[in-house]
Amino acid sequence: MKNMDQKFYLDANASVPLRAGATEALVEAMSYTGNPSSPHAMGRKVRQLLDLARQRLGRALGGSEKDVIFTSGASEGNRWLVASLSLLAAKKNRPLKVVSTKIEHPSLAKPLAAAASRGDFILDFIPIDRRGVWDLNAVPLAQADVLITTAAHNETGLLAPLAILEQAIGPETLWCLDAAQSFAREKQPPHRADVVVVSGHKVGAPAGCGAILLRNKAKGLPVPLMGGGQESGLRPGTEAWVLHHVFGTVCGSIEEIRDENQRLKGLRDEVERMLLSAWNGAEVLFQDQPRLPNTSAITLPGVNGEALRMAIDVSGVCVGFGAACSALAPEPSPALLSLGLSPQEARATLRISLPSGIEASQLETALERLKKVGERLLQK
């Protein structure tokens, strides 16, 4: 089939292609050898690269370099957070009152559920309905010890009402944000957020690097993993300074990345217009709610989800189905089910997330392929 070997990548929420300058930074860092903890000249050189990356990341998050703890990614950061909170509950000799949502990434949802089952937490959830509306009056936010939320939902692009949440929580509430998806696509997280978790490969750095921002009330949280003194003693193990150098380089141009979002929003809106006109009965989830500018989740009622997934893959268009780390699972997305979708609808929901480098001509060709796939399946 003519030109069908050409692939179109519309799955940026799973992983962003390397940014311009990232490859050069990677090659530069790999020309050095050393351990950042070594006192000799070569160790000091790679320590300088790591320190510069920390400075750039701190600025990009609206915090201080002293608040930045490097990790292997957002999943580790989320797991670190929940493990630390379990230790805090033991220290207080009582379960913590934790409020979260049912649309969290599995790296939060599963550890939170496990900790609650052990009695570490009294876990409550903010209801979010099929329209994407958060019912903040349904839970005692002002009395919560901890609020843990995603800043932007990875599967649908739905944004959390951060300004309203900030006003609703109590002065002693520890506020923790999973900002993996929002970091490069929205403005800096609120300074009131005590913990902010981010990931390198969601912004155009390689996979395997990430960070936790610990500030305000998060200072002094228990350390869940003991070992060496790296990362101020909070995350033991020799730092992946090569990857973090690339991460820092990308963060140095974070405002440039954020400036691209208006163009992506225009392209996303055109995607939705074209596919809704072609796919009879299709629904864009949360179309009237604040969303990530590059993300569209579209449900095709009545279509077999597995057939949809296979047909789109064969067409050469790469899109997402559920969270990337769980996309191969046969079960429908728990997050989408919690939002009121049926199992069939959840399975037949595809996520289009546009990378910043996508050209309108490339997108037009990809959309023609998607339109044909959907039209064919809807006729069956």
mmCIF file of N, CA and C in Angstrom, residues 21-120:
data_model
loop_
_atom_site.group_PDB
_atom_site.id
_atom_site.type_symbol
_atom_site.label_atom_id
_atom_site.label_comp_id
_atom_site.label_asym_id
_atom_site.label_seq_id
_atom_site.Cartn_x
_atom_site.Cartn_y
_atom_site.Cartn_z
ATOM 1 N N GLY A 21 18.549 19.894 20.778
ATOM 2 C CA GLY A 21 19.581 20.157 21.781
ATOM 3 C C GLY A 21 19.788 19.014 22.748
ATOM 4 N N ALA A 22 18.806 18.109 22.853
ATOM 5 C CA ALA A 22 18.936 17.002 23.802
ATOM 6 C C ALA A 22 20.016 16.017 23.356
ATOM 7 N N THR A 23 20.036 15.714 22.079
ATOM 8 C CA THR A 23 21.048 14.774 21.581
ATOM 9 C C THR A 23 22.452 15.337 21.765
ATOM 10 N N GLU A 24 22.612 16.628 21.452
ATOM 11 C CA GLU A 24 23.920 17.266 21.622
ATOM 12 C C GLU A 24 24.353 17.245 23.083
ATOM 13 N N ALA A 25 23.395 17.509 23.989
ATOM 14 C CA ALA A 25 23.715 17.487 25.417
ATOM 15 C C ALA A 25 24.101 16.083 25.869
ATOM 16 N N LEU A 26 23.432 15.077 25.301
ATOM 17 C CA LEU A 26 23.745 13.690 25.647
ATOM 18 C C LEU A 26 25.163 13.331 25.200
ATOM 19 N N VAL A 27 25.505 13.706 23.982
ATOM 20 C CA VAL A 27 26.849 13.427 23.468
ATOM 21 C C VAL A 27 27.895 14.161 24.297
ATOM 22 N N GLU A 28 27.596 15.412 24.651
ATOM 23 C CA GLU A 28 28.535 16.186 25.471
ATOM 24 C C GLU A 28 28.794 15.499 26.808
ATOM 25 N N ALA A 29 27.714 15.103 27.489
ATOM 26 C CA ALA A 29 27.870 14.495 28.809
ATOM 27 C C ALA A 29 28.615 13.169 28.729
ATOM 28 N N MET A 30 28.371 12.415 27.668
ATOM 29 C CA MET A 30 29.011 11.103 27.542
ATOM 30 C C MET A 30 30.503 11.198 27.230
ATOM 31 N N SER A 31 30.967 12.399 26.938
ATOM 32 C CA SER A 31 32.406 12.572 26.713
ATOM 33 C C SER A 31 33.172 12.665 28.028
ATOM 34 N N TYR A 32 32.434 12.765 29.150
ATOM 35 C CA TYR A 32 33.070 12.840 30.464
ATOM 36 C C TYR A 32 32.930 11.502 31.185
ATOM 37 N N THR A 33 33.799 11.280 32.145
ATOM 38 C CA THR A 33 33.747 10.095 32.998
ATOM 39 C C THR A 33 33.909 10.542 34.437
ATOM 40 N N GLY A 34 33.135 9.941 35.326
ATOM 41 C CA GLY A 34 33.300 10.287 36.729
ATOM 42 C C GLY A 34 32.052 10.031 37.542
ATOM 43 N N ASN A 35 32.221 10.113 38.848
ATOM 44 C CA ASN A 35 31.132 9.970 39.801
ATOM 45 C C ASN A 35 30.940 11.326 40.467
ATOM 46 N N PRO A 36 29.716 11.865 40.484
ATOM 47 C CA PRO A 36 29.514 13.194 41.064
ATOM 48 C C PRO A 36 29.935 13.309 42.524
ATOM 49 N N SER A 37 30.061 12.185 43.218
ATOM 50 C CA SER A 37 30.465 12.225 44.626
ATOM 51 C C SER A 37 31.979 12.149 44.813
ATOM 52 N N SER A 38 32.720 11.938 43.731
ATOM 53 C CA SER A 38 34.182 11.838 43.842
ATOM 54 C C SER A 38 34.807 13.223 43.996
ATOM 55 N N PRO A 39 35.840 13.350 44.840
ATOM 56 C CA PRO A 39 36.424 14.669 45.109
ATOM 57 C C PRO A 39 37.445 15.130 44.079
ATOM 58 N N HIS A 40 37.840 14.250 43.155
ATOM 59 C CA HIS A 40 38.894 14.630 42.217
ATOM 60 C C HIS A 40 38.319 15.469 41.067
ATOM 61 N N ALA A 41 39.208 15.892 40.160
ATOM 62 C CA ALA A 41 38.827 16.841 39.118
ATOM 63 C C ALA A 41 37.723 16.308 38.210
ATOM 64 N N MET A 42 37.803 15.034 37.836
ATOM 65 C CA MET A 42 36.797 14.487 36.930
ATOM 66 C C MET A 42 35.447 14.333 37.631
ATOM 67 N N GLY A 43 35.491 13.985 38.906
ATOM 68 C CA GLY A 43 34.260 13.932 39.678
ATOM 69 C C GLY A 43 33.639 15.307 39.835
ATOM 70 N N ARG A 44 34.485 16.316 40.076
ATOM 71 C CA ARG A 44 33.971 17.681 40.232
ATOM 72 C C ARG A 44 33.338 18.189 38.937
ATOM 73 N N LYS A 45 33.889 17.783 37.797
ATOM 74 C CA LYS A 45 33.339 18.222 36.519
ATOM 75 C C LYS A 45 31.925 17.705 36.313
ATOM 76 N N VAL A 46 31.708 16.413 36.570
ATOM 77 C CA VAL A 46 30.359 15.884 36.363
ATOM 78 C C VAL A 46 29.412 16.392 37.451
ATOM 79 N N ARG A 47 29.947 16.708 38.629
ATOM 80 C CA ARG A 47 29.135 17.345 39.667
ATOM 81 C C ARG A 47 28.651 18.712 39.185
ATOM 82 N N GLN A 48 29.491 19.443 38.473
ATOM 83 C CA GLN A 48 29.086 20.734 37.929
ATOM 84 C C GLN A 48 27.922 20.582 36.949
ATOM 85 N N LEU A 49 27.992 19.550 36.106
ATOM 86 C CA LEU A 49 26.891 19.303 35.176
ATOM 87 C C LEU A 49 25.600 18.993 35.926
ATOM 88 N N LEU A 50 25.716 18.184 36.978
ATOM 89 C CA LEU A 50 24.540 17.826 37.770
ATOM 90 C C LEU A 50 23.975 19.047 38.482
ATOM 91 N N ASP A 51 24.840 19.877 39.038
ATOM 92 C CA ASP A 51 24.386 21.080 39.737
ATOM 93 C C ASP A 51 23.697 22.049 38.782
ATOM 94 N N LEU A 52 24.226 22.182 37.573
ATOM 95 C CA LEU A 52 23.600 23.063 36.588
ATOM 96 C C LEU A 52 22.215 22.551 36.209
ATOM 97 N N ALA A 53 22.095 21.245 36.047
ATOM 98 C CA ALA A 53 20.786 20.657 35.748
ATOM 99 C C ALA A 53 19.804 20.924 36.877
ATOM 100 N N ARG A 54 20.270 20.835 38.110
ATOM 101 C CA ARG A 54 19.406 21.075 39.271
ATOM 102 C C ARG A 54 18.924 22.531 39.284
ATOM 103 N N GLN A 55 19.825 23.451 38.969
ATOM 104 C CA GLN A 55 19.450 24.864 38.920
ATOM 105 C C GLN A 55 18.376 25.116 37.864
ATOM 106 N N ARG A 56 18.582 24.548 36.689
ATOM 107 C CA ARG A 56 17.632 24.765 35.598
ATOM 108 C C ARG A 56 16.268 24.172 35.910
ATOM 109 N N LEU A 57 16.254 22.988 36.510
ATOM 110 C CA LEU A 57 14.988 22.349 36.844
ATOM 111 C C LEU A 57 14.271 23.126 37.940
ATOM 112 N N GLY A 58 15.016 23.582 38.950
ATOM 113 C CA GLY A 58 14.402 24.380 40.000
ATOM 114 C C GLY A 58 13.733 25.623 39.449
ATOM 115 N N ARG A 59 14.409 26.327 38.544
ATOM 116 C CA ARG A 59 13.827 27.527 37.938
ATOM 117 C C ARG A 59 12.590 27.187 37.116
ATOM 118 N N ALA A 60 12.658 26.104 36.346
ATOM 119 C CA ALA A 60 11.533 25.727 35.496
ATOM 120 C C ALA A 60 10.287 25.405 36.314
ATOM 121 N N LEU A 61 10.484 24.895 37.530
ATOM 122 C CA LEU A 61 9.362 24.547 38.403
ATOM 123 C C LEU A 61 8.958 25.691 39.318
ATOM 124 N N GLY A 62 9.656 26.807 39.226
ATOM 125 C CA GLY A 62 9.334 27.936 40.095
ATOM 126 C C GLY A 62 9.793 27.734 41.517
ATOM 127 N N GLY A 63 10.814 26.912 41.702
ATOM 128 C CA GLY A 63 11.339 26.641 43.041
ATOM 129 C C GLY A 63 12.821 26.914 43.106
ATOM 130 N N SER A 64 13.453 26.347 44.091
ATOM 131 C CA SER A 64 14.884 26.513 44.300
ATOM 132 C C SER A 64 15.607 25.221 43.947
ATOM 133 N N GLU A 65 16.853 25.359 43.519
ATOM 134 C CA GLU A 65 17.661 24.167 43.243
ATOM 135 C C GLU A 65 17.804 23.299 44.487
ATOM 136 N N LYS A 66 17.717 23.907 45.662
ATOM 137 C CA LYS A 66 17.847 23.155 46.908
ATOM 138 C C LYS A 66 16.649 22.238 47.156
ATOM 139 N N ASP A 67 15.559 22.495 46.421
ATOM 140 C CA ASP A 67 14.345 21.693 46.598
ATOM 141 C C ASP A 67 14.297 20.476 45.677
ATOM 142 N N VAL A 68 15.228 20.373 44.729
ATOM 143 C CA VAL A 68 15.160 19.363 43.670
ATOM 144 C C VAL A 68 15.895 18.090 44.071
ATOM 145 N N ILE A 69 15.183 16.968 43.998
ATOM 146 C CA ILE A 69 15.760 15.643 44.232
ATOM 147 C C ILE A 69 15.604 14.848 42.946
ATOM 148 N N PHE A 70 16.713 14.442 42.347
ATOM 149 C CA PHE A 70 16.649 13.698 41.091
ATOM 150 C C PHE A 70 16.236 12.249 41.335
ATOM 151 N N THR A 71 15.437 11.722 40.403
ATOM 152 C CA THR A 71 14.954 10.337 40.448
ATOM 153 C C THR A 71 15.091 9.726 39.053
ATOM 154 N N SER A 72 14.574 8.519 38.907
ATOM 155 C CA SER A 72 14.581 7.865 37.598
ATOM 156 C C SER A 72 13.354 8.216 36.773
ATOM 157 N N GLY A 73 12.393 8.924 37.356
ATOM 158 C CA GLY A 73 11.184 9.284 36.628
ATOM 159 C C GLY A 73 10.032 9.544 37.578
ATOM 160 N N ALA A 74 8.864 9.869 37.009
ATOM 161 C CA ALA A 74 7.710 10.212 37.836
ATOM 162 C C ALA A 74 7.176 9.014 38.617
ATOM 163 N N SER A 75 7.249 7.815 38.044
ATOM 164 C CA SER A 75 6.750 6.643 38.776
ATOM 165 C C SER A 75 7.537 6.429 40.062
ATOM 166 N N GLU A 76 8.861 6.565 39.990
ATOM 167 C CA GLU A 76 9.653 6.446 41.213
ATOM 168 C C GLU A 76 9.319 7.576 42.179
ATOM 169 N N GLY A 77 9.165 8.786 41.649
ATOM 170 C CA GLY A 77 8.834 9.913 42.512
ATOM 171 C C GLY A 77 7.523 9.708 43.241
ATOM 172 N N ASN A 78 6.504 9.215 42.528
ATOM 173 C CA ASN A 78 5.214 8.954 43.162
ATOM 174 C C ASN A 78 5.320 7.854 44.209
ATOM 175 N N ARG A 79 6.069 6.816 43.885
ATOM 176 C CA ARG A 79 6.227 5.711 44.839
ATOM 177 C C ARG A 79 7.009 6.176 46.066
ATOM 178 N N TRP A 80 8.030 6.998 45.854
ATOM 179 C CA TRP A 80 8.801 7.573 46.965
ATOM 180 C C TRP A 80 7.869 8.345 47.889
ATOM 181 N N LEU A 81 6.992 9.133 47.298
ATOM 182 C CA LEU A 81 6.082 9.958 48.090
ATOM 183 C C LEU A 81 5.173 9.108 48.966
ATOM 184 N N VAL A 82 4.527 8.108 48.375
ATOM 185 C CA VAL A 82 3.589 7.285 49.146
ATOM 186 C C VAL A 82 4.321 6.519 50.243
ATOM 187 N N ALA A 83 5.502 5.996 49.940
ATOM 188 C CA ALA A 83 6.276 5.283 50.960
ATOM 189 C C ALA A 83 6.671 6.212 52.098
ATOM 190 N N SER A 84 7.033 7.438 51.768
ATOM 191 C CA SER A 84 7.384 8.409 52.802
ATOM 192 C C SER A 84 6.183 8.736 53.681
ATOM 193 N N LEU A 85 5.015 8.878 53.057
ATOM 194 C CA LEU A 85 3.809 9.189 53.828
ATOM 195 C C LEU A 85 3.416 8.028 54.742
ATOM 196 N N SER A 86 3.660 6.793 54.312
ATOM 197 C CA SER A 86 3.400 5.648 55.188
ATOM 198 C C SER A 86 4.290 5.707 56.425
ATOM 199 N N LEU A 87 5.549 6.084 56.230
ATOM 200 C CA LEU A 87 6.451 6.255 57.378
ATOM 201 C C LEU A 87 5.983 7.387 58.276
ATOM 202 N N LEU A 88 5.461 8.444 57.671
ATOM 203 C CA LEU A 88 4.952 9.564 58.464
ATOM 204 C C LEU A 88 3.759 9.132 59.311
ATOM 205 N N ALA A 89 2.892 8.291 58.742
ATOM 206 C CA ALA A 89 1.749 7.778 59.505
ATOM 207 C C ALA A 89 2.222 6.961 60.702
ATOM 208 N N ALA A 90 3.250 6.138 60.484
ATOM 209 C CA ALA A 90 3.799 5.345 61.588
ATOM 210 C C ALA A 90 4.401 6.249 62.659
ATOM 211 N N LYS A 91 5.059 7.303 62.222
ATOM 212 C CA LYS A 91 5.668 8.243 63.162
ATOM 213 C C LYS A 91 4.608 8.946 64.000
ATOM 214 N N LYS A 92 3.483 9.282 63.374
ATOM 215 C CA LYS A 92 2.395 9.950 64.084
ATOM 216 C C LYS A 92 1.537 8.966 64.877
ATOM 217 N N ASN A 93 1.741 7.669 64.615
ATOM 218 C CA ASN A 93 0.986 6.613 65.291
ATOM 219 C C ASN A 93 -0.508 6.726 65.014
ATOM 220 N N ARG A 94 -0.834 7.110 63.803
ATOM 221 C CA ARG A 94 -2.234 7.178 63.376
ATOM 222 C C ARG A 94 -2.273 7.205 61.846
ATOM 223 N N PRO A 95 -3.389 6.743 61.266
ATOM 224 C CA PRO A 95 -3.492 6.829 59.806
ATOM 225 C C PRO A 95 -3.641 8.278 59.354
ATOM 226 N N LEU A 96 -3.065 8.593 58.215
ATOM 227 C CA LEU A 96 -3.203 9.930 57.648
ATOM 228 C C LEU A 96 -4.507 10.025 56.856
ATOM 229 N N LYS A 97 -5.161 11.167 56.956
ATOM 230 C CA LYS A 97 -6.340 11.434 56.133
ATOM 231 C C LYS A 97 -5.859 11.938 54.774
ATOM 232 N N VAL A 98 -5.967 11.076 53.771
ATOM 233 C CA VAL A 98 -5.448 11.376 52.439
ATOM 234 C C VAL A 98 -6.611 11.506 51.461
ATOM 235 N N VAL A 99 -6.621 12.593 50.707
ATOM 236 C CA VAL A 99 -7.616 12.809 49.657
ATOM 237 C C VAL A 99 -6.911 12.741 48.311
ATOM 238 N N SER A 100 -7.508 12.003 47.377
ATOM 239 C CA SER A 100 -6.941 11.898 46.036
ATOM 240 C C SER A 100 -8.097 11.810 45.042
ATOM 241 N N THR A 101 -7.839 11.278 43.844
ATOM 242 C CA THR A 101 -8.883 11.051 42.850
ATOM 243 C C THR A 101 -8.731 9.640 42.295
ATOM 244 N N LYS A 102 -9.736 9.209 41.554
ATOM 245 C CA LYS A 102 -9.681 7.887 40.931
ATOM 246 C C LYS A 102 -9.138 7.934 39.509
ATOM 247 N N ILE A 103 -8.571 9.079 39.121
ATOM 248 C CA ILE A 103 -7.974 9.168 37.789
ATOM 249 C C ILE A 103 -6.451 9.282 37.875
ATOM 250 N N GLU A 104 -5.895 8.939 39.023
ATOM 251 C CA GLU A 104 -4.442 9.036 39.167
ATOM 252 C C GLU A 104 -3.731 7.970 38.331
ATOM 253 N N HIS A 105 -2.500 8.279 37.978
ATOM 254 C CA HIS A 105 -1.643 7.319 37.284
ATOM 255 C C HIS A 105 -1.459 6.084 38.166
ATOM 256 N N PRO A 106 -1.316 4.891 37.571
ATOM 257 C CA PRO A 106 -1.132 3.684 38.386
ATOM 258 C C PRO A 106 0.013 3.770 39.384
ATOM 259 N N SER A 107 1.045 4.561 39.091
ATOM 260 C CA SER A 107 2.170 4.683 40.024
ATOM 261 C C SER A 107 1.771 5.389 41.306
ATOM 262 N N LEU A 108 0.620 6.049 41.306
ATOM 263 C CA LEU A 108 0.043 6.596 42.540
ATOM 264 C C LEU A 108 -1.122 5.745 43.024
ATOM 265 N N ALA A 109 -2.005 5.383 42.106
ATOM 266 C CA ALA A 109 -3.234 4.701 42.507
ATOM 267 C C ALA A 109 -2.958 3.388 43.232
ATOM 268 N N LYS A 110 -2.040 2.591 42.720
ATOM 269 C CA LYS A 110 -1.781 1.284 43.334
ATOM 270 C C LYS A 110 -1.072 1.400 44.682
ATOM 271 N N PRO A 111 -0.015 2.197 44.812
ATOM 272 C CA PRO A 111 0.596 2.351 46.143
ATOM 273 C C PRO A 111 -0.353 2.970 47.166
ATOM 274 N N LEU A 112 -1.188 3.924 46.738
ATOM 275 C CA LEU A 112 -2.152 4.514 47.665
ATOM 276 C C LEU A 112 -3.125 3.460 48.181
ATOM 277 N N ALA A 113 -3.635 2.627 47.277
ATOM 278 C CA ALA A 113 -4.570 1.578 47.691
ATOM 279 C C ALA A 113 -3.904 0.585 48.628
ATOM 280 N N ALA A 114 -2.662 0.219 48.334
ATOM 281 C CA ALA A 114 -1.948 -0.727 49.192
ATOM 282 C C ALA A 114 -1.709 -0.142 50.576
ATOM 283 N N ALA A 115 -1.320 1.131 50.631
ATOM 284 C CA ALA A 115 -1.075 1.769 51.927
ATOM 285 C C ALA A 115 -2.363 1.885 52.732
ATOM 286 N N ALA A 116 -3.468 2.187 52.053
ATOM 287 C CA ALA A 116 -4.750 2.273 52.754
ATOM 288 C C ALA A 116 -5.167 0.912 53.291
ATOM 289 N N SER A 117 -4.903 -0.153 52.522
ATOM 290 C CA SER A 117 -5.272 -1.497 52.978
ATOM 291 C C SER A 117 -4.461 -1.916 54.199
ATOM 292 N N ARG A 118 -3.256 -1.353 54.361
ATOM 293 C CA ARG A 118 -2.433 -1.642 55.541
ATOM 294 C C ARG A 118 -2.835 -0.796 56.737
ATOM 295 N N GLY A 119 -3.723 0.160 56.527
ATOM 296 C CA GLY A 119 -4.140 1.033 57.610
ATOM 297 C C GLY A 119 -3.298 2.280 57.760
ATOM 298 N N ASP A 120 -2.405 2.547 56.792
ATOM 299 C CA ASP A 120 -1.577 3.752 56.867
ATOM 300 C C ASP A 120 -2.389 5.009 56.581
#
